[in-house]
PDB file of N, CA and C in Angstrom:
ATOM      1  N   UNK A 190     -27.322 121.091  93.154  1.00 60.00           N
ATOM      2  CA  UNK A 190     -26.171 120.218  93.126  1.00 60.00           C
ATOM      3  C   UNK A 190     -25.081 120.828  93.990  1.00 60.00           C
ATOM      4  N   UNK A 191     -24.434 120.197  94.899  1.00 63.00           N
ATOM      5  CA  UNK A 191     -23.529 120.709  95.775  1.00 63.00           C
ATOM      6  C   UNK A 191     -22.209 120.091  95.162  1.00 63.00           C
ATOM      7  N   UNK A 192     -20.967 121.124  94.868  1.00 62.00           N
ATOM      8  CA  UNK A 192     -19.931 121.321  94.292  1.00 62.00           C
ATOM      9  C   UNK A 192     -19.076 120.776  95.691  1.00 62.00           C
ATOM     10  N   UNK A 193     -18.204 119.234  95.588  1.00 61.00           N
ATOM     11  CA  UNK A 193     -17.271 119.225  96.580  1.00 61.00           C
ATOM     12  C   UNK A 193     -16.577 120.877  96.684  1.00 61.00           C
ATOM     13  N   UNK A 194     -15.484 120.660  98.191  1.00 68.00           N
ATOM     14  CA  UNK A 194     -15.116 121.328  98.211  1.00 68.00           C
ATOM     15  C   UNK A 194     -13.526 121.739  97.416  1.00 68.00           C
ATOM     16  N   UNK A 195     -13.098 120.391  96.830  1.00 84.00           N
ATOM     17  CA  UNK A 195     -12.151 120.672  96.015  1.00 84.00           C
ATOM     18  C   UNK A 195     -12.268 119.319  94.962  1.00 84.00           C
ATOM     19  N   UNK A 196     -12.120 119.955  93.590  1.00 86.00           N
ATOM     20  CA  UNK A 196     -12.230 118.528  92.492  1.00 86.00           C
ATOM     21  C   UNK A 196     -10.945 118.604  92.036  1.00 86.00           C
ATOM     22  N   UNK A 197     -11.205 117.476  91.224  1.00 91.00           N
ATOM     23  CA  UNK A 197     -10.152 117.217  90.373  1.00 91.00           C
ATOM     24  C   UNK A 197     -10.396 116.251  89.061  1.00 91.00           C
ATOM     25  N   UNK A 198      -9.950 116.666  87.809  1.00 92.00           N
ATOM     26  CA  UNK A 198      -9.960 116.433  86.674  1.00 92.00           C
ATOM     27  C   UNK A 198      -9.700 114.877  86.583  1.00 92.00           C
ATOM     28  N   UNK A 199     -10.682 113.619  86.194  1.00 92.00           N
ATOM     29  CA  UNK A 199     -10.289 112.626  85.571  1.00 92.00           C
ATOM     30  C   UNK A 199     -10.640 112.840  84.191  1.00 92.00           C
ATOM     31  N   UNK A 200      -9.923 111.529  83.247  1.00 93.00           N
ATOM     32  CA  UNK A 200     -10.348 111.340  82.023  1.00 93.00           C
ATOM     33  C   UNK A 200     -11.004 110.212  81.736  1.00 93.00           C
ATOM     34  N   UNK A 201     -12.245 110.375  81.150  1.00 92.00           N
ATOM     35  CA  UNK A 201     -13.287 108.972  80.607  1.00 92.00           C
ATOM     36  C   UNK A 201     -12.976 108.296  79.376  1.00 92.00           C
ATOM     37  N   UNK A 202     -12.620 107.423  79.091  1.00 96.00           N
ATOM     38  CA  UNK A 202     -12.389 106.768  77.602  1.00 96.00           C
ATOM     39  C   UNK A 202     -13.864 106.453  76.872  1.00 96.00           C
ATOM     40  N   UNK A 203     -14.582 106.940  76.557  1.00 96.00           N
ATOM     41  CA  UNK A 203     -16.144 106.478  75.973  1.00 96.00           C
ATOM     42  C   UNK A 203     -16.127 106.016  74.448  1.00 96.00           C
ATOM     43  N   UNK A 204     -16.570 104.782  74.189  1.00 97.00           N
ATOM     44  CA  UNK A 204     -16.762 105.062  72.736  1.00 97.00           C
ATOM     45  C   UNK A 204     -17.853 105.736  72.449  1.00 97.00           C
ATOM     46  N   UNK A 205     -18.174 105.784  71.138  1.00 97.00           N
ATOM     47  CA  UNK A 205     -18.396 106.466  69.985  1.00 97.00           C
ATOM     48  C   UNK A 205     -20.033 106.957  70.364  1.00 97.00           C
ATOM     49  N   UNK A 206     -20.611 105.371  70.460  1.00 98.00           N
ATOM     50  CA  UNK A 206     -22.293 105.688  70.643  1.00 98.00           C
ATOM     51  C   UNK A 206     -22.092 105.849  71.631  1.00 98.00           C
ATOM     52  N   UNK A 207     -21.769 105.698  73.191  1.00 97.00           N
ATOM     53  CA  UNK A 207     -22.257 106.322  74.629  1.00 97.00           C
ATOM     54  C   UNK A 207     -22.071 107.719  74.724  1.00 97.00           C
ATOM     55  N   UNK A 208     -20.820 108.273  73.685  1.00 97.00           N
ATOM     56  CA  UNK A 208     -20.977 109.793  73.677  1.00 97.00           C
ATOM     57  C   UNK A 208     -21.368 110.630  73.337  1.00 97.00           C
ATOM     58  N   UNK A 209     -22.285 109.842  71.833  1.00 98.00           N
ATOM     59  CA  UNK A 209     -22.935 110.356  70.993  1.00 98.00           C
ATOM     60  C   UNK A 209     -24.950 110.385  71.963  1.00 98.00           C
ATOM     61  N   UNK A 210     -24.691 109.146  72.560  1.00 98.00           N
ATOM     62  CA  UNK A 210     -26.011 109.213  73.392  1.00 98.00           C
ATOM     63  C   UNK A 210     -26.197 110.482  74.365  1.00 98.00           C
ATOM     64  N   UNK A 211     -25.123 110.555  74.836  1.00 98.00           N
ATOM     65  CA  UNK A 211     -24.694 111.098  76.150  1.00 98.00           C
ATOM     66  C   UNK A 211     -25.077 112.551  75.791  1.00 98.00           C
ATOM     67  N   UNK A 212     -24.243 113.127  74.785  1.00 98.00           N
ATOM     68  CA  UNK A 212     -24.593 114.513  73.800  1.00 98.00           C
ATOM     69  C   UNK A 212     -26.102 114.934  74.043  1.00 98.00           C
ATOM     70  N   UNK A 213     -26.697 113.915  73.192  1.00 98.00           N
ATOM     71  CA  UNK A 213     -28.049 113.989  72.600  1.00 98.00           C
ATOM     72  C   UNK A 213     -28.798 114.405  73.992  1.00 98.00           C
ATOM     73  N   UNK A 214     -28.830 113.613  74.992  1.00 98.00           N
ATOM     74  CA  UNK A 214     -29.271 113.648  76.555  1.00 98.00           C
ATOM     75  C   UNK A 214     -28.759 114.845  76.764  1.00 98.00           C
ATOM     76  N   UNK A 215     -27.566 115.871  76.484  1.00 98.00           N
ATOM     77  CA  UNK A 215     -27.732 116.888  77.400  1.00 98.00           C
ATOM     78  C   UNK A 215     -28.248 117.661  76.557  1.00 98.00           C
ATOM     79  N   UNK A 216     -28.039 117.814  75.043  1.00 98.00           N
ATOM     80  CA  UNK A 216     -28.661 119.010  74.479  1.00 98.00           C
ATOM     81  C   UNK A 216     -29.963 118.902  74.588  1.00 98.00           C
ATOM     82  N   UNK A 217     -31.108 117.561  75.098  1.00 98.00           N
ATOM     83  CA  UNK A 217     -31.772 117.687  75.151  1.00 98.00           C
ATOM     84  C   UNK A 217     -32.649 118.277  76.530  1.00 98.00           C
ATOM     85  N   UNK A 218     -31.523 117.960  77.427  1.00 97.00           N
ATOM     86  CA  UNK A 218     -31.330 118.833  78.255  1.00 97.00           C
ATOM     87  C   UNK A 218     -31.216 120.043  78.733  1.00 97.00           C
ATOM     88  N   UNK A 219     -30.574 120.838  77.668  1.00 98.00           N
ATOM     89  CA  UNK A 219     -30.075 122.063  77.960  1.00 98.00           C
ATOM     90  C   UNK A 219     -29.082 121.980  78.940  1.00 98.00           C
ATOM     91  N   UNK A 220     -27.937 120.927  79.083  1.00 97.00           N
ATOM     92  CA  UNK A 220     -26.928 120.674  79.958  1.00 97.00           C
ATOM     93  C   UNK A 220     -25.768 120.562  79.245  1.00 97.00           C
ATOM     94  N   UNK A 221     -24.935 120.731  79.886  1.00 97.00           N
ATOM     95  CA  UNK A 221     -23.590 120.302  79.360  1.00 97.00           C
ATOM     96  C   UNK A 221     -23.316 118.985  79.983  1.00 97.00           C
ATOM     97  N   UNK A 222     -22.722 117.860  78.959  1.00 97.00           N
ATOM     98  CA  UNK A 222     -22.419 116.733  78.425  1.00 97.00           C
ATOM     99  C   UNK A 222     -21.711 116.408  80.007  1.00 97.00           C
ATOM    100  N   UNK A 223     -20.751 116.904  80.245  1.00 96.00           N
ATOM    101  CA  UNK A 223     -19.561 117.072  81.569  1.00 96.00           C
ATOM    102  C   UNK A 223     -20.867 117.151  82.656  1.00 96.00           C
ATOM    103  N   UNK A 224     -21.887 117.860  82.636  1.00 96.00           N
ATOM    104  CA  UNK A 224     -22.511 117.866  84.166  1.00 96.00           C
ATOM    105  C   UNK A 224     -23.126 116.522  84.090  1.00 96.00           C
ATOM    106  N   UNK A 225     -23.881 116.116  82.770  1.00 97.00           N
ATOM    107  CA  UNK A 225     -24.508 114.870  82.902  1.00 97.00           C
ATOM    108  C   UNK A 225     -24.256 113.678  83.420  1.00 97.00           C
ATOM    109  N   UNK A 226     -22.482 113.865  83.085  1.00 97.00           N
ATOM    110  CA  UNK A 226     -22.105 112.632  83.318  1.00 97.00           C
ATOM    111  C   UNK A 226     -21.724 112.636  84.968  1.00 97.00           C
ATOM    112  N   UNK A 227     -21.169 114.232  85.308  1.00 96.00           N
ATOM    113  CA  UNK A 227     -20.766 114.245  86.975  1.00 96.00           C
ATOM    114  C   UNK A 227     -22.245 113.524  87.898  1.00 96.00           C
ATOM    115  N   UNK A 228     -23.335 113.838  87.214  1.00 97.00           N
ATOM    116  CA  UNK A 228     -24.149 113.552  87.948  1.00 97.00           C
ATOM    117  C   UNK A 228     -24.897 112.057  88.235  1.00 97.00           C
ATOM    118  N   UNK A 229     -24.401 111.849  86.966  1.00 97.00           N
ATOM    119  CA  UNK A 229     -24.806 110.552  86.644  1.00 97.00           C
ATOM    120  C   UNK A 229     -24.162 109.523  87.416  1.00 97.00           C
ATOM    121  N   UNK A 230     -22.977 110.130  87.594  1.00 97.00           N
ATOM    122  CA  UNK A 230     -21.297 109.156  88.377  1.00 97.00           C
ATOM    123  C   UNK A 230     -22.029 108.836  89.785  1.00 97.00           C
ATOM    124  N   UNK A 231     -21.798 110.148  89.825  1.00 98.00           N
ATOM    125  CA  UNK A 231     -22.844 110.588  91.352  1.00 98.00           C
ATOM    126  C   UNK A 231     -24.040 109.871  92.234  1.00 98.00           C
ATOM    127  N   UNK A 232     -24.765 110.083  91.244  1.00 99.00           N
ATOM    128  CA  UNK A 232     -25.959 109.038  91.309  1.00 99.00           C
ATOM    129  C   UNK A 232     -25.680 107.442  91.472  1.00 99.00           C
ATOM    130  N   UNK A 233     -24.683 107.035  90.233  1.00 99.00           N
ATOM    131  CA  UNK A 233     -24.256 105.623  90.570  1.00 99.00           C
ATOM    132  C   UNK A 233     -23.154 105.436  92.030  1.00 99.00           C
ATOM    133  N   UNK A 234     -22.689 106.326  92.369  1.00 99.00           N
ATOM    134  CA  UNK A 234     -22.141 105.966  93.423  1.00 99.00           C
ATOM    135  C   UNK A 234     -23.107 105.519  94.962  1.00 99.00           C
ATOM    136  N   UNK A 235     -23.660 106.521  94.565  1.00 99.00           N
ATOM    137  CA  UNK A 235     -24.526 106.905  95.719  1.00 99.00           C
ATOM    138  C   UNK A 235     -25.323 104.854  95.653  1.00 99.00           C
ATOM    139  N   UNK A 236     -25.764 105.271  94.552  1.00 99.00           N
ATOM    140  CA  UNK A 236     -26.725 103.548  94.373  1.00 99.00           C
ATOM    141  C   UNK A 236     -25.611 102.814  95.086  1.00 99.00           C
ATOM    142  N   UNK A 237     -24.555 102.856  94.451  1.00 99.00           N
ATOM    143  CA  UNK A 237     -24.039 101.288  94.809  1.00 99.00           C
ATOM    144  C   UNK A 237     -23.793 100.916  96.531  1.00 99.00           C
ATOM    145  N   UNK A 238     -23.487 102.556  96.808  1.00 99.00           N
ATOM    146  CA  UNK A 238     -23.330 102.392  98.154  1.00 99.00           C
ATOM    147  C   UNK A 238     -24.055 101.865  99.084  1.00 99.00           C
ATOM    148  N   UNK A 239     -25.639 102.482  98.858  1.00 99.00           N
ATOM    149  CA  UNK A 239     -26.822 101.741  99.278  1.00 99.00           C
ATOM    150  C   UNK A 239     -26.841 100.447  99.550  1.00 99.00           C
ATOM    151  N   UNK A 240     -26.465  99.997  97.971  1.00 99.00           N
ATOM    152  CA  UNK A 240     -26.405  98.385  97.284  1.00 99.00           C
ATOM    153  C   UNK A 240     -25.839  97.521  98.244  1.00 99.00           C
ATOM    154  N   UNK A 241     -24.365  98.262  98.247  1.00 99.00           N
ATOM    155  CA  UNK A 241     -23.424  97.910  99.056  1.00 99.00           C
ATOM    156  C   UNK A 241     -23.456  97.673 100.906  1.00 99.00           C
ATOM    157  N   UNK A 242     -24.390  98.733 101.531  1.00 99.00           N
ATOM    158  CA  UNK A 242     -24.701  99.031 102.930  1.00 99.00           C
ATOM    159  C   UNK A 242     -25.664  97.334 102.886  1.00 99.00           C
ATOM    160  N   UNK A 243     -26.636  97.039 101.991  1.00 99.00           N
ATOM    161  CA  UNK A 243     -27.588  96.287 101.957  1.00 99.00           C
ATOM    162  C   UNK A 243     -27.277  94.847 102.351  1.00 99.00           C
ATOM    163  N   UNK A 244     -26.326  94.392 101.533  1.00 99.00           N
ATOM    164  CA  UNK A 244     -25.395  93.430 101.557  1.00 99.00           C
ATOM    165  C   UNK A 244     -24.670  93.039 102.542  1.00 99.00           C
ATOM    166  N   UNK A 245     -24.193  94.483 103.345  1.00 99.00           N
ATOM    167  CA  UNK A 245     -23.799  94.033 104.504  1.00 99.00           C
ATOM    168  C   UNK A 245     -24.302  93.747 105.475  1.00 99.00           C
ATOM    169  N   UNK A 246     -25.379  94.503 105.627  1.00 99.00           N
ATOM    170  CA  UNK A 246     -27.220  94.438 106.968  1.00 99.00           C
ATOM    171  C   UNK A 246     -27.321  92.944 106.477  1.00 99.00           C
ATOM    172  N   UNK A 247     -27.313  92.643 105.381  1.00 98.00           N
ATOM    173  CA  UNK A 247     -28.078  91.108 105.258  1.00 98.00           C
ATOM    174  C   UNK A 247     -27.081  90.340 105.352  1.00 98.00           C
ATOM    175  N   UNK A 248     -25.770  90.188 105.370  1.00 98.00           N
ATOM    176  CA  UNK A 248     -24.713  89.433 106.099  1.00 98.00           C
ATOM    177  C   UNK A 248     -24.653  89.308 107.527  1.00 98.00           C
ATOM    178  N   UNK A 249     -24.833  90.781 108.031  1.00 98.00           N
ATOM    179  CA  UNK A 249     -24.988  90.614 109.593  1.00 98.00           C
ATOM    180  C   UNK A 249     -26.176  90.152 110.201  1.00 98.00           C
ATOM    181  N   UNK A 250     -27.188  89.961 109.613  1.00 96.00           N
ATOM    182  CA  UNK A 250     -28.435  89.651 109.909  1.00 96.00           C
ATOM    183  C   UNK A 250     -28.489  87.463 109.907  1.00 96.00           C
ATOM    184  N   UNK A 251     -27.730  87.510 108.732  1.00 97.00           N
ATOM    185  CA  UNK A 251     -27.875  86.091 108.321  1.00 97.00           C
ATOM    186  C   UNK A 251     -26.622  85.513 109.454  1.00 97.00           C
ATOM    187  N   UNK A 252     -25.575  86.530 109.763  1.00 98.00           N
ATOM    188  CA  UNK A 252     -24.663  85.799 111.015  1.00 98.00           C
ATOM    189  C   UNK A 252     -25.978  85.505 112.548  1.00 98.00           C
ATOM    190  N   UNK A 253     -26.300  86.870 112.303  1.00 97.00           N
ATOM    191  CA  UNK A 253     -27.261  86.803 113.484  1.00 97.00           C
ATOM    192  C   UNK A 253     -27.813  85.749 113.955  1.00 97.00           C
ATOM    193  N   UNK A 254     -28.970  85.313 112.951  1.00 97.00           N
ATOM    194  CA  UNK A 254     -29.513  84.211 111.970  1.00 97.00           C
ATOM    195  C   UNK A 254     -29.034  83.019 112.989  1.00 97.00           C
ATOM    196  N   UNK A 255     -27.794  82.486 112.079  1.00 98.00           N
ATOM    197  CA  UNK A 255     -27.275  81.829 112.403  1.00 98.00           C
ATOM    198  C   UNK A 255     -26.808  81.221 113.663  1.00 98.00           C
ATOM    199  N   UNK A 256     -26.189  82.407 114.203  1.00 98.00           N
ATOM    200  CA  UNK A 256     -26.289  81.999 115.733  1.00 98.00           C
ATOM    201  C   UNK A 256     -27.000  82.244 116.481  1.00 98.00           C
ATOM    202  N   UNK A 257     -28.227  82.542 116.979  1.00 98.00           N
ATOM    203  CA  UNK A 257     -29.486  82.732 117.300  1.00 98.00           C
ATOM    204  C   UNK A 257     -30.269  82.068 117.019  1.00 98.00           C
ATOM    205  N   UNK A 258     -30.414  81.346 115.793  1.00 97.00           N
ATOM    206  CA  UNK A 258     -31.804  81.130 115.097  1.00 97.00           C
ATOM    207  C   UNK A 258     -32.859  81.438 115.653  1.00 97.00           C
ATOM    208  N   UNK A 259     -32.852  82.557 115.945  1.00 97.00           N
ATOM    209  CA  UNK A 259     -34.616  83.338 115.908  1.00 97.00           C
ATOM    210  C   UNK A 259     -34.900  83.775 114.223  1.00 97.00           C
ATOM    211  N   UNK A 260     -36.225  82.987 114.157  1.00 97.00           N
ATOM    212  CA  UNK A 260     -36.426  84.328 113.190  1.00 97.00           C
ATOM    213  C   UNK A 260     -38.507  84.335 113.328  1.00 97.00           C
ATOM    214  N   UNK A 261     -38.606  84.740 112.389  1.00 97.00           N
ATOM    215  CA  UNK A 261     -39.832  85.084 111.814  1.00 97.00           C
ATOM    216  C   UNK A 261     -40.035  84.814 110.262  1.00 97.00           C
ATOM    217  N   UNK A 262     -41.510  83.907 110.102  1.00 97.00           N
ATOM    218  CA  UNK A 262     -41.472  82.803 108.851  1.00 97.00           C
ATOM    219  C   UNK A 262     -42.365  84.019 107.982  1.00 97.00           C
ATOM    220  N   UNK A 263     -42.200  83.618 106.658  1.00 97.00           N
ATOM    221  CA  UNK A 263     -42.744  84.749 105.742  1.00 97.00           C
ATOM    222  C   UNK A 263     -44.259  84.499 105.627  1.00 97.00           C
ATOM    223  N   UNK A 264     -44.447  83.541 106.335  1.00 98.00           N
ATOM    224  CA  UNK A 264     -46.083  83.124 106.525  1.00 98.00           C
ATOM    225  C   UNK A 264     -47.094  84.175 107.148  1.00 98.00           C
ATOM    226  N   UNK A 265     -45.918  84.144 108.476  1.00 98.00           N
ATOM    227  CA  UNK A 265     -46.207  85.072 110.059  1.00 98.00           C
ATOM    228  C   UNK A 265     -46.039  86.697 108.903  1.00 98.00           C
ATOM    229  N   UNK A 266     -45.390  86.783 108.329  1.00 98.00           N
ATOM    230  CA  UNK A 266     -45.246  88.185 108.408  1.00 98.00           C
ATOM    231  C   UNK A 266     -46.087  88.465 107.015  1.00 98.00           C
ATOM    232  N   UNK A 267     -46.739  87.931 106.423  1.00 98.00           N
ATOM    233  CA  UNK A 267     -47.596  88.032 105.366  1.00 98.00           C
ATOM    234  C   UNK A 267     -49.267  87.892 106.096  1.00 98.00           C
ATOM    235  N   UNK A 268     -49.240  87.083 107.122  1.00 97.00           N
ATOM    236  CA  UNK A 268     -50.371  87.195 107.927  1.00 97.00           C
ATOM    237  C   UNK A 268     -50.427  88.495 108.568  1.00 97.00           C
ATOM    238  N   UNK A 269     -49.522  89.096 109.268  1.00 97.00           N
ATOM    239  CA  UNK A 269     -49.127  90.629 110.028  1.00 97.00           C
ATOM    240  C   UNK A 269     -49.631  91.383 108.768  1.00 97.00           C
ATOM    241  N   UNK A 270     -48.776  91.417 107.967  1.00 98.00           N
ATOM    242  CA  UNK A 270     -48.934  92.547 106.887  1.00 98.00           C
ATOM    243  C   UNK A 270     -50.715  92.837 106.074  1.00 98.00           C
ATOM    244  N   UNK A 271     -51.385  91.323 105.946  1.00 96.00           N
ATOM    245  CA  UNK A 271     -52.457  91.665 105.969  1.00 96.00           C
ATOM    246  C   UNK A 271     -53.859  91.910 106.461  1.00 96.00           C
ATOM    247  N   UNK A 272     -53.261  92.478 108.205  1.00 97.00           N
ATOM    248  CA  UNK A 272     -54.041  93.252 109.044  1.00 97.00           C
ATOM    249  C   UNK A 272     -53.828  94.701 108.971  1.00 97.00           C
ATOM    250  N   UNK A 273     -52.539  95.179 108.213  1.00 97.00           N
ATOM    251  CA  UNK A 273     -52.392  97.094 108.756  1.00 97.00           C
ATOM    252  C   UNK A 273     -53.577  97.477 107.872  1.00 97.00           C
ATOM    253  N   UNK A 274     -54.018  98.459 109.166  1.00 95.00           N
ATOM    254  CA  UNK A 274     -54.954  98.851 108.154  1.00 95.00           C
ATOM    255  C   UNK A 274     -56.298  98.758 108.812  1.00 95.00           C
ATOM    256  N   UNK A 275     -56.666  97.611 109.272  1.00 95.00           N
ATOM    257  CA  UNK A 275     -57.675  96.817 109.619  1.00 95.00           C
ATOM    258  C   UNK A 275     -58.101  97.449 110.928  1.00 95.00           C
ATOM    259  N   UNK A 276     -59.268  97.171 111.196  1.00 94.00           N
ATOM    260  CA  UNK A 276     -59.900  97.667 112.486  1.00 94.00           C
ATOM    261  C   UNK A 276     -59.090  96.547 114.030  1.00 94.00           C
ATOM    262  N   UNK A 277     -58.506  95.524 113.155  1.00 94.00           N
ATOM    263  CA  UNK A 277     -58.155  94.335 114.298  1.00 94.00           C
ATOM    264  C   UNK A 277     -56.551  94.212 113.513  1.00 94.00           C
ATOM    265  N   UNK A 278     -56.321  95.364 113.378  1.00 96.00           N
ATOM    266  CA  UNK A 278     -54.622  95.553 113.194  1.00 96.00           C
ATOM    267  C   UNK A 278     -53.778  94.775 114.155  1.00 96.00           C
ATOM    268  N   UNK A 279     -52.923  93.700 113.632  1.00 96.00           N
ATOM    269  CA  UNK A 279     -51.702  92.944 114.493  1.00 96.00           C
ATOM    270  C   UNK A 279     -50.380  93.782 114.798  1.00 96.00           C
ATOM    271  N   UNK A 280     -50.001  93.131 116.494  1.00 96.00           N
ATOM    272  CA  UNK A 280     -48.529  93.703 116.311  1.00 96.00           C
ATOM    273  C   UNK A 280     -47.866  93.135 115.570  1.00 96.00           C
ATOM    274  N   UNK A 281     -46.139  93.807 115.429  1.00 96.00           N
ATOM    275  CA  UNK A 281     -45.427  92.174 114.528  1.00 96.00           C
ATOM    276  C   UNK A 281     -45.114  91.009 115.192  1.00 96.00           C
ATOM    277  N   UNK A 282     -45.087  90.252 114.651  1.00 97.00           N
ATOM    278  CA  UNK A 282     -45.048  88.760 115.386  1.00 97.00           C
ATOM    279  C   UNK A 282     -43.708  89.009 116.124  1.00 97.00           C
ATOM    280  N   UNK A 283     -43.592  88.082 116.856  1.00 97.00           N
ATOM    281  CA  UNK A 283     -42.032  87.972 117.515  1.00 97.00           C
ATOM    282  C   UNK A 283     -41.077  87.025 116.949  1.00 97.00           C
ATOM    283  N   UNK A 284     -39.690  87.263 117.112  1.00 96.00           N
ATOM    284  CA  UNK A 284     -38.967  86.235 116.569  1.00 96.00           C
ATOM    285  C   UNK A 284     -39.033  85.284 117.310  1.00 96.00           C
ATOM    286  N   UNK A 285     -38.686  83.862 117.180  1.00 97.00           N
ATOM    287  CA  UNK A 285     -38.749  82.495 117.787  1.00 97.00           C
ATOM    288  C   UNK A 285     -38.209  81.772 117.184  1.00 97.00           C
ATOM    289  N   UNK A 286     -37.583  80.760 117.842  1.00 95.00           N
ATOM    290  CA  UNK A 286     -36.712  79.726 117.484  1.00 95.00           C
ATOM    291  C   UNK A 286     -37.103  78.346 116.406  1.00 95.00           C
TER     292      UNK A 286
END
């Protein structure tokens, strides 16, 4: 786990059972309660960002889309997909209007 280079103290409001869960998870852990959750934060950030990057590729893709209309039908690319592999392996199809 890599320690920014400078933190700083927030406070979590949790009720009762998420902290009582939370506990249970680190002692079963052998962690402290505080790393579980840094990591956990961590982890969800990281996801959403992904989440977030995803959303935007498929906005710019669907502008693309849009003004272009090229694409490639899920027919074509389900036909592609079930040659890898194959002795008569396909390239990928091309986009087209």
């Amino acid at each position: 786990m890599q320690k920014a280079a400078s933190t700083r103290s927030t406070s979590l409001k949790l009720d009762p059972d998420i902290k009582e869960r939370i506990q249970k998870l680190a002692d079963s852990q052998k962690r402290s309660s505080h790393g579980l959750m840094v990591d956990a934060i961590r982890e969800y950030v990281v996801k959403e960002e992904k989440r977030e990057q995803l959303r935007r590729d498929a906005r710019l893709a669907w502008d693309e889309y849009q003004e272009s209309g090229l694409h490639v039908s899920g027919d074509e690319v389900v036909a592609w997909l079930k040659t890898w592999g194959a002795e008569d392996e396909q390239d990928a199809p091309t986009c087209h209007k």
